[in-house]
PDB file of C-alpha atoms in Angstrom:
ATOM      1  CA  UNK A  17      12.913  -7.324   2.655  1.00  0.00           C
ATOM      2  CA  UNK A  18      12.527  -4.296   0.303  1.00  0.00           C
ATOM      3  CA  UNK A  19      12.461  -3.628  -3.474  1.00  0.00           C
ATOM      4  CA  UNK A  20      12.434  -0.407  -5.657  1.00  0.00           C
ATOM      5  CA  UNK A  21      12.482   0.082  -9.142  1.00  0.00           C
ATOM      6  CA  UNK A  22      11.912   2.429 -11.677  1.00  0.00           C
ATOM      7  CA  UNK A  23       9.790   0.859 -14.319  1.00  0.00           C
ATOM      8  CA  UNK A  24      11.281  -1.200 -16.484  1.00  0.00           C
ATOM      9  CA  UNK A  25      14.746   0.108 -16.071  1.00  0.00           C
ATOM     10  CA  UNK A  26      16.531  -1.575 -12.897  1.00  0.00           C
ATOM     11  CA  UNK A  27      15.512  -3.327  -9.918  1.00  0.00           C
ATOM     12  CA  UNK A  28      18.063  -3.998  -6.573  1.00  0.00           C
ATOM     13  CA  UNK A  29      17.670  -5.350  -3.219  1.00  0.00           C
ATOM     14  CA  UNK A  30      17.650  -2.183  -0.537  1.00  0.00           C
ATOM     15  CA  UNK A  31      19.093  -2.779   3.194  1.00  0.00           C
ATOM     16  CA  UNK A  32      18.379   0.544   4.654  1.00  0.00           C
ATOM     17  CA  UNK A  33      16.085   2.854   4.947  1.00  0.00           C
ATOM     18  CA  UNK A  34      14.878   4.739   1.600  1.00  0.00           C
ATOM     19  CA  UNK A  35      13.205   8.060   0.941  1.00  0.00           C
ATOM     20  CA  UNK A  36      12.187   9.490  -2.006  1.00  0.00           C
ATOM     21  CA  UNK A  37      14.019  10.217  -5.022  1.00  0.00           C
ATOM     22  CA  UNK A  38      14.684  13.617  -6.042  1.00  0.00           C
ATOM     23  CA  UNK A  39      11.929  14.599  -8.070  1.00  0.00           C
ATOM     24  CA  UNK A  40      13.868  15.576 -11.484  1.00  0.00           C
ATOM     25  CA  UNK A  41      14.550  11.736 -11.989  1.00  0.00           C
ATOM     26  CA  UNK A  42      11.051  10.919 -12.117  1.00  0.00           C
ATOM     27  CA  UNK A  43       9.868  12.362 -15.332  1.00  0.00           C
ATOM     28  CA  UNK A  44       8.761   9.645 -17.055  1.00  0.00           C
ATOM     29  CA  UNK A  45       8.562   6.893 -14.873  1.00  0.00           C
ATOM     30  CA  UNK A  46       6.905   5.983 -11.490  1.00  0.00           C
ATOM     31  CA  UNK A  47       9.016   4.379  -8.623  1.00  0.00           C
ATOM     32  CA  UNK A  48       8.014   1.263  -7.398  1.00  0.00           C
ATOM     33  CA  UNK A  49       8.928   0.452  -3.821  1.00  0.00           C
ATOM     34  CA  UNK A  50       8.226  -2.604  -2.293  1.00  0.00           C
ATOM     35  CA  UNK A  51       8.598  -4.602   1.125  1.00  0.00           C
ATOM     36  CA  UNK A  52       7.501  -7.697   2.790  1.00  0.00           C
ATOM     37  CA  UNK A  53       7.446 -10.004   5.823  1.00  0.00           C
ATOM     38  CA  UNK A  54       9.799 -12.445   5.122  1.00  0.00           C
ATOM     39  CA  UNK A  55       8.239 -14.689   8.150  1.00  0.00           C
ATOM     40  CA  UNK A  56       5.092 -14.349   6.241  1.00  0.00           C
ATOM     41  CA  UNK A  57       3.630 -17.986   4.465  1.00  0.00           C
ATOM     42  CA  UNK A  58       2.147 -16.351   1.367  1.00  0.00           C
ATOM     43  CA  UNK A  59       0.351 -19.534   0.915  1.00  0.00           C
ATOM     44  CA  UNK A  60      -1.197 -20.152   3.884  1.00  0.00           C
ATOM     45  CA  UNK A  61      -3.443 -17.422   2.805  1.00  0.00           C
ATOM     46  CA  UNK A  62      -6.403 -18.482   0.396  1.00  0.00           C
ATOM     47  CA  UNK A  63      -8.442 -15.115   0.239  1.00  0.00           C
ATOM     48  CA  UNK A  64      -8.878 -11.254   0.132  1.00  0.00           C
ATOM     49  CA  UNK A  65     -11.417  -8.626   1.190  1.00  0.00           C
ATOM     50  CA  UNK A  66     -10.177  -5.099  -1.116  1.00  0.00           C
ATOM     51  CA  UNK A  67     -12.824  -2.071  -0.064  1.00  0.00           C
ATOM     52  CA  UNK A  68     -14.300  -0.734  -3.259  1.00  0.00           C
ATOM     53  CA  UNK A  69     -13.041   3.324  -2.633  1.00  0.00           C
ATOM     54  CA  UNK A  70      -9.152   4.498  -1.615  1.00  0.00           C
ATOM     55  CA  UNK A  71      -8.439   6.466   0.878  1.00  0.00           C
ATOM     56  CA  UNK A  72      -7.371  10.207   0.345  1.00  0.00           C
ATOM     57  CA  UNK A  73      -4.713  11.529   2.034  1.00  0.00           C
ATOM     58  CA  UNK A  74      -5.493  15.088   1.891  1.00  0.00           C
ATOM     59  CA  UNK A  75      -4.752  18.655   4.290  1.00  0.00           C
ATOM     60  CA  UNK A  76      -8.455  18.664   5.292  1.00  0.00           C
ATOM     61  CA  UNK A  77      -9.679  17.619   8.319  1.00  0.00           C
ATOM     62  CA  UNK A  78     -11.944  14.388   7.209  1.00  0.00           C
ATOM     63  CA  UNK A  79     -11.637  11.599   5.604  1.00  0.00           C
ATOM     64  CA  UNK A  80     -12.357  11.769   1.680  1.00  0.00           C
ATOM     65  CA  UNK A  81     -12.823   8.688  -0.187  1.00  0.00           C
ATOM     66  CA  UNK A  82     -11.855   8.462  -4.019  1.00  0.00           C
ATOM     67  CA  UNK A  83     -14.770   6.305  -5.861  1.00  0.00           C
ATOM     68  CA  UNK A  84     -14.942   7.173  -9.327  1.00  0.00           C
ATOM     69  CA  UNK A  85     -13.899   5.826 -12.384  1.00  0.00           C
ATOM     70  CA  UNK A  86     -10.328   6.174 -12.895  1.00  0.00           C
ATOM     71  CA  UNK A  87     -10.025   4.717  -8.747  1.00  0.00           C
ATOM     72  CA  UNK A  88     -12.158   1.585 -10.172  1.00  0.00           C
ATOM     73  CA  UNK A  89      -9.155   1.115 -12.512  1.00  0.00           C
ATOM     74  CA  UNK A  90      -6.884   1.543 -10.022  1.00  0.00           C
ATOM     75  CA  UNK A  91      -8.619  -1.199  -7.888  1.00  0.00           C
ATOM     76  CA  UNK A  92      -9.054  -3.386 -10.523  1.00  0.00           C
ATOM     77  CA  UNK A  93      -5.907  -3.744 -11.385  1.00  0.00           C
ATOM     78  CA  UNK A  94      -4.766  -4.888  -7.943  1.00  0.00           C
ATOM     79  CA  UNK A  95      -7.933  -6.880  -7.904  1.00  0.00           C
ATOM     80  CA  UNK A  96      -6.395  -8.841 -10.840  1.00  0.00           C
ATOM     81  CA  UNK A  97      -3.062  -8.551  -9.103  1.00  0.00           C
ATOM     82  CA  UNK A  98      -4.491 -11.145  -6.595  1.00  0.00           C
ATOM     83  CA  UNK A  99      -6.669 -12.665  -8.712  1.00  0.00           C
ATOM     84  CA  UNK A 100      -3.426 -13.396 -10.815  1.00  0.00           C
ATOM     85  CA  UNK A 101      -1.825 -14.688  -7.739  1.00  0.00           C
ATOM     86  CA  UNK A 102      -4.473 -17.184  -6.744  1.00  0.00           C
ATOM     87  CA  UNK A 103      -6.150 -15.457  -3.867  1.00  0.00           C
ATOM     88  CA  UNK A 104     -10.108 -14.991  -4.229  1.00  0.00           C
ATOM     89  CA  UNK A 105     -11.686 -12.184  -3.412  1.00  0.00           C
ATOM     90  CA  UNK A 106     -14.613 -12.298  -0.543  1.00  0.00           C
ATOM     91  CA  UNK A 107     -17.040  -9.328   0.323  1.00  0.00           C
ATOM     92  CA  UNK A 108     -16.885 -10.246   4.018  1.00  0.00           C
ATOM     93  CA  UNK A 109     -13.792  -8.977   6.431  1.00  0.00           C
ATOM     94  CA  UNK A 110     -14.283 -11.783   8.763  1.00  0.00           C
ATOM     95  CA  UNK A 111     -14.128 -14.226   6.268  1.00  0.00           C
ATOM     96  CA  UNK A 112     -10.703 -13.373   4.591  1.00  0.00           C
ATOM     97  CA  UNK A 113      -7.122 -14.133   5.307  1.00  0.00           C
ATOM     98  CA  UNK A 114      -5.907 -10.955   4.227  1.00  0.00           C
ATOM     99  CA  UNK A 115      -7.494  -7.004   4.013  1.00  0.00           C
ATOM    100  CA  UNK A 116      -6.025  -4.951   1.487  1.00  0.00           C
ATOM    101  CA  UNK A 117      -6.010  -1.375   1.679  1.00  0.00           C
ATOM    102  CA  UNK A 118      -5.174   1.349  -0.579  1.00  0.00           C
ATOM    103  CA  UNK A 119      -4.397   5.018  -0.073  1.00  0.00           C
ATOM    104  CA  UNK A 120      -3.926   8.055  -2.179  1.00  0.00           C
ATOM    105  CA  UNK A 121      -1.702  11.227  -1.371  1.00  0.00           C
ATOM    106  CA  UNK A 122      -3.568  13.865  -2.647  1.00  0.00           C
ATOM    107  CA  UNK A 123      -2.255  16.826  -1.362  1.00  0.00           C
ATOM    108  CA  UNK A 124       0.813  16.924   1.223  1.00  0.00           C
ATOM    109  CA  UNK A 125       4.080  14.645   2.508  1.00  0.00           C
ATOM    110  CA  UNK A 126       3.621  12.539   5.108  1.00  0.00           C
ATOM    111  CA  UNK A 127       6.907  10.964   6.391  1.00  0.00           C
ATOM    112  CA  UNK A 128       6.958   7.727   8.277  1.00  0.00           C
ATOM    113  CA  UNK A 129       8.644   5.928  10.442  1.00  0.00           C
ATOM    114  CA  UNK A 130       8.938   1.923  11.853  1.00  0.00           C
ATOM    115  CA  UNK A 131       9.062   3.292  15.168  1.00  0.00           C
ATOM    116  CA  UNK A 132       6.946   5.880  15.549  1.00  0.00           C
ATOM    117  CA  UNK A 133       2.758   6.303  14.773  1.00  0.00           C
ATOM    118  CA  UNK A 134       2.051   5.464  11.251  1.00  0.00           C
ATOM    119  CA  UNK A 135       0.587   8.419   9.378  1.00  0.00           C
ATOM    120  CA  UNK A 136      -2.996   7.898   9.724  1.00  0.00           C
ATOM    121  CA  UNK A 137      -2.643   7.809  13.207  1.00  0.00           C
ATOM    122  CA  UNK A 138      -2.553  11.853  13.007  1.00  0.00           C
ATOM    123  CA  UNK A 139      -5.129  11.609  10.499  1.00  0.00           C
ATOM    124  CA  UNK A 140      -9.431  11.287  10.347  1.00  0.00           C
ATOM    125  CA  UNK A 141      -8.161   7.387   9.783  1.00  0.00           C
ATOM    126  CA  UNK A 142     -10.517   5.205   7.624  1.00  0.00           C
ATOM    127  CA  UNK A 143      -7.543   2.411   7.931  1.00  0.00           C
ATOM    128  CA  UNK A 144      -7.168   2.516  11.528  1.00  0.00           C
ATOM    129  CA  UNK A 145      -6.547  -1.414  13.243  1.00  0.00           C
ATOM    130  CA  UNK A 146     -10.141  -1.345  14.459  1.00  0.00           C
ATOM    131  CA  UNK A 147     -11.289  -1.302  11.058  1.00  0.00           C
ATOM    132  CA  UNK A 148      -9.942  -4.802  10.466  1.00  0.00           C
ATOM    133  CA  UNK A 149     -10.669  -6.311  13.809  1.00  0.00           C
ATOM    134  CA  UNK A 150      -9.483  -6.164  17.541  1.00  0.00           C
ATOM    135  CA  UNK A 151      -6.121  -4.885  17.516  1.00  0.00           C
ATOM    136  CA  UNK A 152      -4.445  -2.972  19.170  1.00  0.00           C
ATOM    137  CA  UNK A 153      -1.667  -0.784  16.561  1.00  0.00           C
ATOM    138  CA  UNK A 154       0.100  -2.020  13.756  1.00  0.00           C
ATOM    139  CA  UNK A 155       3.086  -4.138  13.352  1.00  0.00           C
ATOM    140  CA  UNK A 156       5.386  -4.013  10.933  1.00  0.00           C
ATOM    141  CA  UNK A 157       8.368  -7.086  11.289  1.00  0.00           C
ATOM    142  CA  UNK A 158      10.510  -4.890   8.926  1.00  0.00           C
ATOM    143  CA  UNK A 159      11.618  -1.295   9.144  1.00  0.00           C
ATOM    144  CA  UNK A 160       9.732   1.162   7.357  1.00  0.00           C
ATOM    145  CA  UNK A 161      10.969   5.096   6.503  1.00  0.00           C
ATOM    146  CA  UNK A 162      10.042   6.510   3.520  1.00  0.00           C
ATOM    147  CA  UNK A 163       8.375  10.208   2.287  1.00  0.00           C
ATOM    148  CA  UNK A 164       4.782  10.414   0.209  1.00  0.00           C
ATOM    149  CA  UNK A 165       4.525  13.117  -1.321  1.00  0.00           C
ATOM    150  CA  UNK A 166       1.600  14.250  -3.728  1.00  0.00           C
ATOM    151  CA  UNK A 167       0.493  11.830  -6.188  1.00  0.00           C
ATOM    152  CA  UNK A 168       2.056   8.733  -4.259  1.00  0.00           C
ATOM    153  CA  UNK A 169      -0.472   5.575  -3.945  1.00  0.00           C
ATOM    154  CA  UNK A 170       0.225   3.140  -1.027  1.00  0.00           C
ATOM    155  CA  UNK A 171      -1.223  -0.265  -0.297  1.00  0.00           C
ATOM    156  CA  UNK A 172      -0.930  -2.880   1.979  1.00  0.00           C
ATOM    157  CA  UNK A 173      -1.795  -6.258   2.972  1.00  0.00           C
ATOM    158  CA  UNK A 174      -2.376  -7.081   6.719  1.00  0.00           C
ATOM    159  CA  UNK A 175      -2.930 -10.195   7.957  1.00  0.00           C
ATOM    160  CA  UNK A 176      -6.327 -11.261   9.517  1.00  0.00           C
ATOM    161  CA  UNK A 177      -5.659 -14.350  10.646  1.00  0.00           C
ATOM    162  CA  UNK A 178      -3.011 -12.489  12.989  1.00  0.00           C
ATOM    163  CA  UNK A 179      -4.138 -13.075  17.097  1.00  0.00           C
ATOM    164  CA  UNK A 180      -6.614 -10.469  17.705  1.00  0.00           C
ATOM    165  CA  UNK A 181      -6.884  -8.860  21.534  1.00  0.00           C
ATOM    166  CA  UNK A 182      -4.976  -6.470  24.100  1.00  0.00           C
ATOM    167  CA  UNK A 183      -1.924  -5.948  23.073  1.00  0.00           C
ATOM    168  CA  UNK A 184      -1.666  -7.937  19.490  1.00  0.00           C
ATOM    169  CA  UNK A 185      -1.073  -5.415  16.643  1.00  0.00           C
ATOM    170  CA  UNK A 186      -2.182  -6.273  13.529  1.00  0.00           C
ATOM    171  CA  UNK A 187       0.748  -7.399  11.139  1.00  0.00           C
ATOM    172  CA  UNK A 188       1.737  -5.666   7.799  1.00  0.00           C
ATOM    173  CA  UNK A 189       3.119  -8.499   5.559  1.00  0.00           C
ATOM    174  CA  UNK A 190       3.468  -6.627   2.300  1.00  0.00           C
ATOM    175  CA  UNK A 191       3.281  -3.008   1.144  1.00  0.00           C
ATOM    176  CA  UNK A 192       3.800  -0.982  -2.118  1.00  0.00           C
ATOM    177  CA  UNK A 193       4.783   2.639  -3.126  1.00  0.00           C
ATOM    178  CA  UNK A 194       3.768   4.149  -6.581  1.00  0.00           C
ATOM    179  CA  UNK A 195       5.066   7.235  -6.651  1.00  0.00           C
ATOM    180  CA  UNK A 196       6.562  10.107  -9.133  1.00  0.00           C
ATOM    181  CA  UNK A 197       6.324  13.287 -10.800  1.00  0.00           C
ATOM    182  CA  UNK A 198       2.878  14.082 -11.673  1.00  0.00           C
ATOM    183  CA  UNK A 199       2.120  15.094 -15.076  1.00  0.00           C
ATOM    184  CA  UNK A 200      -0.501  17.758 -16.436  1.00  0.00           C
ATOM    185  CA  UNK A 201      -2.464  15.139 -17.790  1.00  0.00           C
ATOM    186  CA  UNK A 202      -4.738  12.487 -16.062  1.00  0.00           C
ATOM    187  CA  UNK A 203      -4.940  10.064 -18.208  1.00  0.00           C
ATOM    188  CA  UNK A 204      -0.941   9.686 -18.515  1.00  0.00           C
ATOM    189  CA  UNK A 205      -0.926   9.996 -14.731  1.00  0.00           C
ATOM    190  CA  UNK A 206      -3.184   6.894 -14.638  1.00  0.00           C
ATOM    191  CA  UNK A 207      -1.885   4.794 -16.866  1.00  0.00           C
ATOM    192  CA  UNK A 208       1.942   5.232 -15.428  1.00  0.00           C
ATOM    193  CA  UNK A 209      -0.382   4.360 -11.972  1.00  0.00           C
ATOM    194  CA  UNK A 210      -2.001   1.125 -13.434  1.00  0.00           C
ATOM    195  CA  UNK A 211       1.626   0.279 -15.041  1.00  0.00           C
ATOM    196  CA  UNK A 212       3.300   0.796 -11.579  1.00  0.00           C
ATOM    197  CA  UNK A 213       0.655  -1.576 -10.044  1.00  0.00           C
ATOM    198  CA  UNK A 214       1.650  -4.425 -12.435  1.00  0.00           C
ATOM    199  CA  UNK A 215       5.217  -3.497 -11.329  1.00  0.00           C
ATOM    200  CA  UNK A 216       4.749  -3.762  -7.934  1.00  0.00           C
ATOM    201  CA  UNK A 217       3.285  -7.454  -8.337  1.00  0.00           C
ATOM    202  CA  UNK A 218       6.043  -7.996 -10.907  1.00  0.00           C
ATOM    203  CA  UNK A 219       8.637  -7.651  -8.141  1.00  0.00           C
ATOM    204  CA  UNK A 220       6.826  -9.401  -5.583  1.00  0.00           C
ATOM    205  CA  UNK A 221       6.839 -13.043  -6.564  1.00  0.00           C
ATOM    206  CA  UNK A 222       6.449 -14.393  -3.030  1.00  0.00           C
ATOM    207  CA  UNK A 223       2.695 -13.432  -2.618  1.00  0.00           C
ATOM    208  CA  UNK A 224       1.354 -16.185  -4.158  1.00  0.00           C
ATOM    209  CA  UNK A 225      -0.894 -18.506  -3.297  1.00  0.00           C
TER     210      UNK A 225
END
């Protein structure tokens, strides 16, 4: 199942596979993509482990990792996201249901696709499988092809409770695109960021505990 909208203007069910927008209609407001497992039991999950930096996605050839104060926003807000939802979050990877990671295109587009790689594969990965336990790839149960282009923000939720060992791949049961025009200003930029994370829980009413 997957959801875009443009903030606050229209929302509709999408049954194929989506790319970006052309840039010009993004002006003032971000898009909002979502998708889910619809297999998934958002309520058989009680808890949450969310690292405290995002991931940039950058042309360099290591991993940066965004930390400062306008990224704490940005996690906070999907901390209360979840929070708002009924899922607790724990410190401890092996002692949550779900591990939810977030990503920031800094610099280039990345295009992916449900069956190929995903993009960090190709990339000094911070989010690779191993991170979250023994797996062995990732699994998405719904197709996925989409561009991210500079200034998108991704996140997903995997599922740790998922079999771990040769030849499981870890399961992607919900993930969300904020992306749009960037403006010259930062603080605007955030804001419509922090707005578009309220959005993307907005349209997501099954995860829920």
């Amino acid at each position: 199942m997957k959801r875009f909208i443009y903030l606050f203007i229209a929302a509709f069910a999408i049954t194929s596979c989506q790319k970006d927008p052309d840039m010009d209609d993004l002006d003032n407001d971000f898009l909002v993509y979502t998708s889910y497992d619809a297999k998934a039991d958002f309520a058989s999950f009680t808890n949450y482990v969310l690292p405290d930096s995002i991931l940039l996605i950058g042309s360099g050839n290591k991993a940066e990792y965004w930390k400062g104060e306008d990224a704490q926003e940005i996690i906070d807000a999907f901390v209360a996201g979840m929070d708002g939802r009924g899922y607790t979050r724990v410190t401890e990877k092996d002692q949550a249901d779900l591990g939810i990671q977030l990503s920031y295109v800094k610099q280039v587009t990345y295009y992916v696709g449900y069956d190929s790689p995903y993009w960090w594969y190709y990339y000094p990965y911070y989010w690779a499988p191993g991170y979250w336990g023994n797996w062995y790839g990732w699994y998405y149960p719904y197709a996925v092809y989409y561009g991210y282009t500079s200034g998108s923000m991704l996140a997903e939720a995997v599922d740790l409770k998922a079999e771990q060992g040769a030849g499981h791949k870890l399961p992607v049961v919900w993930n969300a695109f904020l992306g749009g025009l960037l403006s010259s200003s930062g603080r605007y930029n955030l804001d419509r960021t922090l707005q578009a994370v309220d959005q993307a829980f907005v349209q997501s009413p099954y995860l829920k505990k």
